[in-house]
GROMACS .gro file of N, CA and C in nm:
model
  396
    1MET      N    1  -9.050  13.757  -0.451
    1MET     CA    2  -9.097  13.744  -0.589
    1MET      C    3  -9.235  13.806  -0.600
    2SER      N    4  -9.254  13.879  -0.702
    2SER     CA    5  -9.379  13.949  -0.725
    2SER      C    6  -9.469  13.870  -0.818
    3SER      N    7  -9.599  13.896  -0.808
    3SER     CA    8  -9.689  13.822  -0.895
    3SER      C    9  -9.757  13.912  -0.999
    4LYS      N   10  -9.710  14.032  -1.015
    4LYS     CA   11  -9.767  14.121  -1.116
    4LYS      C   12  -9.667  14.140  -1.229
    5PHE      N   13  -9.713  14.132  -1.350
    5PHE     CA   14  -9.626  14.155  -1.466
    5PHE      C   15  -9.653  14.294  -1.517
    6ASN      N   16  -9.547  14.364  -1.544
    6ASN     CA   17  -9.557  14.503  -1.584
    6ASN      C   18  -9.526  14.517  -1.732
    7GLY      N   19  -9.575  14.426  -1.814
    7GLY     CA   20  -9.537  14.428  -1.953
    7GLY      C   21  -9.648  14.457  -2.050
    8SER      N   22  -9.752  14.527  -2.007
    8SER     CA   23  -9.862  14.554  -2.100
    8SER      C   24  -9.822  14.657  -2.203
    9ARG      N   25  -9.876  14.643  -2.321
    9ARG     CA   26  -9.846  14.736  -2.430
    9ARG      C   27  -9.939  14.856  -2.423
   10ASN      N   28  -9.887  14.965  -2.466
   10ASN     CA   29  -9.964  15.087  -2.480
   10ASN      C   30 -10.047  15.074  -2.608
   11ASP      N   31 -10.173  15.110  -2.603
   11ASP     CA   32 -10.259  15.099  -2.722
   11ASP      C   33 -10.208  15.184  -2.837
   12ASN      N   34 -10.131  15.289  -2.808
   12ASN     CA   35 -10.077  15.375  -2.913
   12ASN      C   36  -9.943  15.326  -2.964
   13ASP      N   37  -9.897  15.213  -2.916
   13ASP     CA   38  -9.767  15.157  -2.954
   13ASP      C   39  -9.774  15.111  -3.100
   14ASP      N   40  -9.675  15.149  -3.180
   14ASP     CA   41  -9.671  15.111  -3.320
   14ASP      C   42  -9.592  14.982  -3.343
   15THR      N   43  -9.555  14.913  -3.235
   15THR     CA   44  -9.480  14.789  -3.247
   15THR      C   45  -9.566  14.685  -3.319
   16PRO      N   46  -9.512  14.616  -3.419
   16PRO     CA   47  -9.592  14.517  -3.491
   16PRO      C   48  -9.633  14.403  -3.400
   17ASP      N   49  -9.752  14.349  -3.423
   17ASP     CA   50  -9.801  14.236  -3.345
   17ASP      C   51  -9.730  14.111  -3.394
   18THR      N   52  -9.646  14.053  -3.310
   18THR     CA   53  -9.569  13.935  -3.349
   18THR      C   54  -9.638  13.805  -3.309
   19GLY      N   55  -9.751  13.814  -3.238
   19GLY     CA   56  -9.817  13.694  -3.190
   19GLY      C   57  -9.750  13.637  -3.066
   20ILE      N   58  -9.655  13.711  -3.009
   20ILE     CA   59  -9.585  13.668  -2.889
   20ILE      C   60  -9.630  13.757  -2.774
   21GLU      N   61  -9.684  13.695  -2.670
   21GLU     CA   62  -9.731  13.770  -2.553
   21GLU      C   63  -9.635  13.747  -2.437
   22PRO      N   64  -9.574  13.851  -2.382
   22PRO     CA   65  -9.487  13.833  -2.265
   22PRO      C   66  -9.572  13.805  -2.141
   23HIS      N   67  -9.529  13.710  -2.059
   23HIS     CA   68  -9.604  13.675  -1.938
   23HIS      C   69  -9.520  13.670  -1.812
   24ALA      N   70  -9.388  13.662  -1.823
   24ALA     CA   71  -9.305  13.660  -1.702
   24ALA      C   72  -9.165  13.707  -1.736
   25ASP      N   73  -9.103  13.772  -1.639
   25ASP     CA   74  -8.961  13.801  -1.654
   25ASP      C   75  -8.891  13.787  -1.519
   26LEU      N   76  -8.769  13.736  -1.527
   26LEU     CA   77  -8.682  13.715  -1.412
   26LEU      C   78  -8.560  13.804  -1.433
   27ARG      N   79  -8.534  13.892  -1.337
   27ARG     CA   80  -8.424  13.987  -1.350
   27ARG      C   81  -8.334  13.984  -1.227
   28ASP      N   82  -8.207  14.018  -1.250
   28ASP     CA   83  -8.113  14.027  -1.139
   28ASP      C   84  -8.126  14.165  -1.074
   29ALA      N   85  -8.044  14.191  -0.972
   29ALA     CA   86  -8.052  14.317  -0.897
   29ALA      C   87  -8.027  14.439  -0.985
   30ALA      N   88  -7.948  14.425  -1.090
   30ALA     CA   89  -7.919  14.536  -1.180
   30ALA      C   90  -8.027  14.554  -1.287
   31GLY      N   91  -8.126  14.465  -1.286
   31GLY     CA   92  -8.234  14.474  -1.385
   31GLY      C   93  -8.207  14.396  -1.512
   32LYS      N   94  -8.094  14.324  -1.517
   32LYS     CA   95  -8.062  14.243  -1.635
   32LYS      C   96  -8.161  14.126  -1.644
   33LEU      N   97  -8.214  14.105  -1.763
   33LEU     CA   98  -8.307  13.996  -1.787
   33LEU      C   99  -8.233  13.862  -1.783
   34LEU      N  100  -8.275  13.775  -1.692
   34LEU     CA  101  -8.217  13.642  -1.680
   34LEU      C  102  -8.301  13.538  -1.754
   35GLY      N  103  -8.430  13.559  -1.756
   35GLY     CA  104  -8.518  13.463  -1.822
   35GLY      C  105  -8.659  13.517  -1.831
   36GLY      N  106  -8.742  13.445  -1.905
   36GLY     CA  107  -8.880  13.488  -1.918
   36GLY      C  108  -8.968  13.381  -1.979
   37ILE      N  109  -9.096  13.409  -1.973
   37ILE     CA  110  -9.196  13.320  -2.034
   37ILE      C  111  -9.282  13.405  -2.126
   38VAL      N  112  -9.302  13.356  -2.247
   38VAL     CA  113  -9.395  13.418  -2.341
   38VAL      C  114  -9.495  13.312  -2.385
   39ARG      N  115  -9.604  13.359  -2.441
   39ARG     CA  116  -9.701  13.268  -2.501
   39ARG      C  117  -9.696  13.295  -2.651
   40ARG      N  118  -9.669  13.189  -2.726
   40ARG     CA  119  -9.656  13.201  -2.872
   40ARG      C  120  -9.737  13.090  -2.935
   41ASP      N  121  -9.829  13.126  -3.020
   41ASP     CA  122  -9.912  13.029  -3.091
   41ASP      C  123  -9.977  12.929  -2.996
   42GLY      N  124 -10.026  12.979  -2.881
   42GLY     CA  125 -10.097  12.893  -2.786
   42GLY      C  126 -10.008  12.809  -2.697
   43GLU      N  127  -9.877  12.828  -2.706
   43GLU     CA  128  -9.784  12.747  -2.628
   43GLU      C  129  -9.701  12.839  -2.539
   44TRP      N  130  -9.672  12.793  -2.417
   44TRP     CA  131  -9.588  12.866  -2.323
   44TRP      C  132  -9.442  12.835  -2.357
   45VAL      N  133  -9.360  12.940  -2.368
   45VAL     CA  134  -9.219  12.924  -2.406
   45VAL      C  135  -9.132  12.986  -2.297
   46LEU      N  136  -9.034  12.908  -2.250
   46LEU     CA  137  -8.941  12.953  -2.147
   46LEU      C  138  -8.807  12.986  -2.211
   47GLY      N  139  -8.756  13.104  -2.181
   47GLY     CA  140  -8.625  13.145  -2.227
   47GLY      C  141  -8.536  13.176  -2.109
   48MET      N  142  -8.410  13.139  -2.118
   48MET     CA  143  -8.311  13.170  -2.015
   48MET      C  144  -8.182  13.211  -2.085
   49ASP      N  145  -8.117  13.313  -2.031
   49ASP     CA  146  -7.990  13.360  -2.087
   49ASP      C  147  -7.999  13.386  -2.237
   50GLY      N  148  -8.110  13.441  -2.282
   50GLY     CA  149  -8.125  13.478  -2.422
   50GLY      C  150  -8.154  13.364  -2.518
   51LYS      N  151  -8.178  13.244  -2.464
   51LYS     CA  152  -8.205  13.128  -2.549
   51LYS      C  153  -8.336  13.062  -2.508
   52MET      N  154  -8.410  13.011  -2.605
   52MET     CA  155  -8.529  12.934  -2.576
   52MET      C  156  -8.484  12.799  -2.521
   53VAL      N  157  -8.532  12.766  -2.402
   53VAL     CA  158  -8.490  12.640  -2.341
   53VAL      C  159  -8.600  12.535  -2.341
   54GLY      N  160  -8.722  12.574  -2.372
   54GLY     CA  161  -8.828  12.476  -2.380
   54GLY      C  162  -8.963  12.541  -2.398
   55SER      N  163  -9.058  12.458  -2.435
   55SER     CA  164  -9.195  12.504  -2.451
   55SER      C  165  -9.288  12.394  -2.405
   56SER      N  166  -9.410  12.434  -2.371
   56SER     CA  167  -9.506  12.338  -2.318
   56SER      C  168  -9.646  12.395  -2.328
   57ASP      N  169  -9.743  12.308  -2.330
   57ASP     CA  170  -9.882  12.348  -2.318
   57ASP      C  171  -9.915  12.377  -2.172
   58SER      N  172  -9.826  12.339  -2.081
   58SER     CA  173  -9.849  12.347  -1.938
   58SER      C  174  -9.801  12.478  -1.878
   59ALA      N  175  -9.895  12.565  -1.844
   59ALA     CA  176  -9.862  12.690  -1.777
   59ALA      C  177  -9.804  12.662  -1.639
   60ALA      N  178  -9.857  12.561  -1.571
   60ALA     CA  179  -9.810  12.528  -1.437
   60ALA      C  180  -9.664  12.484  -1.440
   61THR      N  181  -9.626  12.403  -1.539
   61THR     CA  182  -9.488  12.358  -1.549
   61THR      C  183  -9.395  12.475  -1.575
   62MET      N  184  -9.433  12.563  -1.666
   62MET     CA  185  -9.347  12.675  -1.700
   62MET      C  186  -9.332  12.771  -1.583
   63LEU      N  187  -9.441  12.800  -1.513
   63LEU     CA  188  -9.432  12.890  -1.399
   63LEU      C  189  -9.347  12.827  -1.289
   64ALA      N  190  -9.365  12.697  -1.266
   64ALA     CA  191  -9.284  12.628  -1.165
   64ALA      C  192  -9.136  12.631  -1.203
   65LEU      N  193  -9.104  12.614  -1.330
   65LEU     CA  194  -8.964  12.614  -1.373
   65LEU      C  195  -8.898  12.751  -1.356
   66ILE      N  196  -8.968  12.858  -1.391
   66ILE     CA  197  -8.906  12.989  -1.377
   66ILE      C  198  -8.897  13.028  -1.230
   67ARG      N  199  -8.992  12.982  -1.148
   67ARG     CA  200  -8.981  13.006  -1.003
   67ARG      C  201  -8.863  12.929  -0.946
   68ARG      N  202  -8.840  12.811  -0.997
   68ARG     CA  203  -8.724  12.730  -0.954
   68ARG      C  204  -8.594  12.801  -0.992
   69ALA      N  205  -8.590  12.857  -1.113
   69ALA     CA  206  -8.471  12.931  -1.157
   69ALA      C  207  -8.447  13.053  -1.066
   70ALA      N  208  -8.553  13.122  -1.027
   70ALA     CA  209  -8.540  13.237  -0.938
   70ALA      C  210  -8.484  13.193  -0.802
   71SER      N  211  -8.535  13.083  -0.750
   71SER     CA  212  -8.487  13.031  -0.621
   71SER      C  213  -8.341  12.990  -0.630
   72MET      N  214  -8.303  12.925  -0.738
   72MET     CA  215  -8.164  12.884  -0.757
   72MET      C  216  -8.072  13.007  -0.760
   73HIS      N  217  -8.117  13.110  -0.827
   73HIS     CA  218  -8.038  13.235  -0.836
   73HIS      C  219  -8.023  13.295  -0.696
   74GLU      N  220  -8.133  13.299  -0.621
   74GLU     CA  221  -8.129  13.357  -0.487
   74GLU      C  222  -8.043  13.276  -0.391
   75ARG      N  223  -8.037  13.144  -0.410
   75ARG     CA  224  -7.953  13.060  -0.323
   75ARG      C  225  -7.805  13.091  -0.339
   76THR      N  226  -7.768  13.154  -0.449
   76THR     CA  227  -7.627  13.194  -0.468
   76THR      C  228  -7.597  13.323  -0.393
   77GLY      N  229  -7.699  13.381  -0.330
   77GLY     CA  230  -7.682  13.507  -0.259
   77GLY      C  231  -7.717  13.629  -0.342
   78ALA      N  232  -7.755  13.606  -0.464
   78ALA     CA  233  -7.791  13.717  -0.555
   78ALA      C  234  -7.940  13.746  -0.544
   79THR      N  235  -7.975  13.867  -0.574
   79THR     CA  236  -8.115  13.908  -0.574
   79THR      C  237  -8.178  13.872  -0.708
   80ALA      N  238  -8.300  13.820  -0.703
   80ALA     CA  239  -8.375  13.790  -0.825
   80ALA      C  240  -8.517  13.843  -0.808
   81THR      N  241  -8.566  13.907  -0.911
   81THR     CA  242  -8.703  13.958  -0.909
   81THR      C  243  -8.780  13.888  -1.021
   82LEU      N  244  -8.886  13.820  -0.982
   82LEU     CA  245  -8.971  13.751  -1.079
   82LEU      C  246  -9.106  13.822  -1.082
   83LYS      N  247  -9.145  13.862  -1.199
   83LYS     CA  248  -9.278  13.921  -1.220
   83LYS      C  249  -9.348  13.836  -1.323
   84PHE      N  250  -9.476  13.807  -1.297
   84PHE     CA  251  -9.552  13.729  -1.394
   84PHE      C  252  -9.694  13.778  -1.402
   85SER      N  253  -9.755  13.752  -1.516
   85SER     CA  254  -9.888  13.802  -1.544
   85SER      C  255  -9.995  13.727  -1.466
   86ASP      N  256 -10.106  13.795  -1.447
   86ASP     CA  257 -10.223  13.731  -1.386
   86ASP      C  258 -10.269  13.614  -1.473
   87ALA      N  259 -10.259  13.629  -1.606
   87ALA     CA  260 -10.304  13.524  -1.697
   87ALA      C  261 -10.222  13.397  -1.678
   88LEU      N  262 -10.090  13.410  -1.663
   88LEU     CA  263 -10.005  13.292  -1.640
   88LEU      C  264 -10.037  13.230  -1.505
   89ARG      N  265 -10.047  13.312  -1.403
   89ARG     CA  266 -10.080  13.262  -1.268
   89ARG      C  267 -10.215  13.189  -1.269
   90ASP      N  268 -10.315  13.251  -1.330
   90ASP     CA  269 -10.449  13.190  -1.332
   90ASP      C  270 -10.450  13.059  -1.410
   91ALA      N  271 -10.379  13.055  -1.523
   91ALA     CA  272 -10.373  12.932  -1.603
   91ALA      C  273 -10.302  12.822  -1.525
   92ALA      N  274 -10.195  12.856  -1.454
   92ALA     CA  275 -10.121  12.758  -1.375
   92ALA      C  276 -10.207  12.705  -1.260
   93ASN      N  277 -10.278  12.795  -1.193
   93ASN     CA  278 -10.365  12.752  -1.084
   93ASN      C  279 -10.479  12.663  -1.134
   94ALA      N  280 -10.538  12.700  -1.247
   94ALA     CA  281 -10.648  12.620  -1.304
   94ALA      C  282 -10.599  12.481  -1.343
   95GLU      N  283 -10.481  12.474  -1.402
   95GLU     CA  284 -10.424  12.346  -1.443
   95GLU      C  285 -10.399  12.256  -1.321
   96ALA      N  286 -10.343  12.315  -1.216
   96ALA     CA  287 -10.319  12.238  -1.094
   96ALA      C  288 -10.450  12.189  -1.034
   97ARG      N  289 -10.551  12.275  -1.032
   97ARG     CA  290 -10.683  12.236  -0.978
   97ARG      C  291 -10.742  12.119  -1.056
   98GLN      N  292 -10.721  12.118  -1.190
   98GLN     CA  293 -10.771  12.006  -1.271
   98GLN      C  294 -10.706  11.874  -1.229
   99LEU      N  295 -10.588  11.883  -1.172
   99LEU     CA  296 -10.517  11.764  -1.125
   99LEU      C  297 -10.547  11.735  -0.979
  100GLY      N  298 -10.637  11.815  -0.919
  100GLY     CA  299 -10.673  11.797  -0.779
  100GLY      C  300 -10.569  11.852  -0.683
  101LEU      N  301 -10.489  11.949  -0.729
  101LEU     CA  302 -10.380  12.004  -0.649
  101LEU      C  303 -10.390  12.155  -0.639
  102GLU      N  304 -10.327  12.209  -0.537
  102GLU     CA  305 -10.299  12.353  -0.532
  102GLU      C  306 -10.171  12.371  -0.614
  103PHE      N  307 -10.147  12.493  -0.666
  103PHE     CA  308 -10.027  12.515  -0.746
  103PHE      C  309  -9.901  12.479  -0.668
  104GLN      N  310  -9.897  12.515  -0.540
  104GLN     CA  311  -9.778  12.487  -0.459
  104GLN      C  312  -9.751  12.337  -0.452
  105GLN      N  313  -9.855  12.255  -0.448
  105GLN     CA  314  -9.839  12.109  -0.449
  105GLN      C  315  -9.784  12.062  -0.584
  106PHE      N  316  -9.838  12.116  -0.692
  106PHE     CA  317  -9.789  12.084  -0.825
  106PHE      C  318  -9.641  12.117  -0.835
  107GLU      N  319  -9.607  12.237  -0.789
  107GLU     CA  320  -9.469  12.285  -0.795
  107GLU      C  321  -9.377  12.192  -0.713
  108ALA      N  322  -9.420  12.152  -0.596
  108ALA     CA  323  -9.340  12.063  -0.512
  108ALA      C  324  -9.321  11.927  -0.577
  109GLN      N  325  -9.426  11.875  -0.642
  109GLN     CA  326  -9.414  11.746  -0.711
  109GLN      C  327  -9.317  11.755  -0.828
  110LEU      N  328  -9.323  11.862  -0.904
  110LEU     CA  329  -9.231  11.880  -1.016
  110LEU      C  330  -9.088  11.892  -0.964
  111ASP      N  331  -9.070  11.966  -0.857
  111ASP     CA  332  -8.938  11.983  -0.797
  111ASP      C  333  -8.882  11.847  -0.753
  112GLU      N  334  -8.965  11.765  -0.692
  112GLU     CA  335  -8.920  11.631  -0.648
  112GLU      C  336  -8.882  11.545  -0.768
  113LYS      N  337  -8.962  11.550  -0.874
  113LYS     CA  338  -8.930  11.473  -0.995
  113LYS      C  339  -8.795  11.515  -1.050
  114MET      N  340  -8.769  11.645  -1.049
  114MET     CA  341  -8.643  11.696  -1.104
  114MET      C  342  -8.525  11.658  -1.014
  115LYS      N  343  -8.545  11.653  -0.884
  115LYS     CA  344  -8.438  11.616  -0.792
  115LYS      C  345  -8.403  11.469  -0.803
  116THR      N  346  -8.501  11.384  -0.830
  116THR     CA  347  -8.477  11.240  -0.833
  116THR      C  348  -8.435  11.190  -0.970
  117THR      N  349  -8.435  11.279  -1.069
  117THR     CA  350  -8.395  11.241  -1.204
  117THR      C  351  -8.248  11.271  -1.222
  118PRO      N  352  -8.166  11.170  -1.258
  118PRO     CA  353  -8.023  11.197  -1.282
  118PRO      C  354  -8.007  11.301  -1.393
  119SER      N  355  -7.900  11.381  -1.383
  119SER     CA  356  -7.880  11.489  -1.481
  119SER      C  357  -7.870  11.436  -1.623
  120SER      N  358  -7.823  11.313  -1.640
  120SER     CA  359  -7.815  11.258  -1.776
  120SER      C  360  -7.953  11.229  -1.833
  121SER      N  361  -8.054  11.230  -1.747
  121SER     CA  362  -8.190  11.204  -1.793
  121SER      C  363  -8.276  11.328  -1.783
  122ALA      N  364  -8.215  11.444  -1.786
  122ALA     CA  365  -8.289  11.570  -1.771
  122ALA      C  366  -8.397  11.584  -1.877
  123SER      N  367  -8.368  11.541  -1.999
  123SER     CA  368  -8.469  11.556  -2.104
  123SER      C  369  -8.589  11.467  -2.078
  124SER      N  370  -8.570  11.350  -2.018
  124SER     CA  371  -8.685  11.265  -1.990
  124SER      C  372  -8.768  11.324  -1.877
  125ALA      N  373  -8.705  11.394  -1.780
  125ALA     CA  374  -8.780  11.460  -1.675
  125ALA      C  375  -8.864  11.571  -1.735
  126ALA      N  376  -8.807  11.644  -1.829
  126ALA     CA  377  -8.881  11.750  -1.897
  126ALA      C  378  -8.998  11.691  -1.973
  127ASP      N  379  -8.977  11.577  -2.037
  127ASP     CA  380  -9.086  11.512  -2.109
  127ASP      C  381  -9.200  11.476  -2.015
  128ARG      N  382  -9.168  11.420  -1.899
  128ARG     CA  383  -9.271  11.379  -1.804
  128ARG      C  384  -9.344  11.499  -1.745
  129SER      N  385  -9.279  11.615  -1.739
  129SER     CA  386  -9.341  11.733  -1.681
  129SER      C  387  -9.421  11.812  -1.783
  130GLY      N  388  -9.420  11.769  -1.908
  130GLY     CA  389  -9.494  11.839  -2.011
  130GLY      C  390  -9.409  11.935  -2.092
  131LEU      N  391  -9.281  11.941  -2.062
  131LEU     CA  392  -9.189  12.031  -2.133
  131LEU      C  393  -9.137  11.961  -2.256
  132HIS      N  394  -9.136  12.028  -2.370
  132HIS     CA  395  -9.078  11.969  -2.492
  132HIS      C  396  -9.010  12.072  -2.575
   0.00000   0.00000   0.00000
């Protein structure tokens, strides 16, 4: 998994400013977009399979979730490439540090919470992780 996002806009681009900033994308071996993270109106938004699956003020939660999705994809034997922006990485690291953790510790704690939460309570796990 890579930590650089290659989604910067060209200053000469005539694309209208939608207020949506791309920060991560997850792609399969053929380059098909599997999921991504954007920042919209100050909130991190996670999309998978062309649908918005959640949003949060927590950059660390969103980065951990898309990294988890990449790992799940790779466990099936398929190749997954995750690229994310320095801004998302830095925000996630800063958030984890505010909690007295390294990002990897934050990610491991979230993963444990998700493993111990029954699937029927998935929405409550998302609530506890800052996802809404």
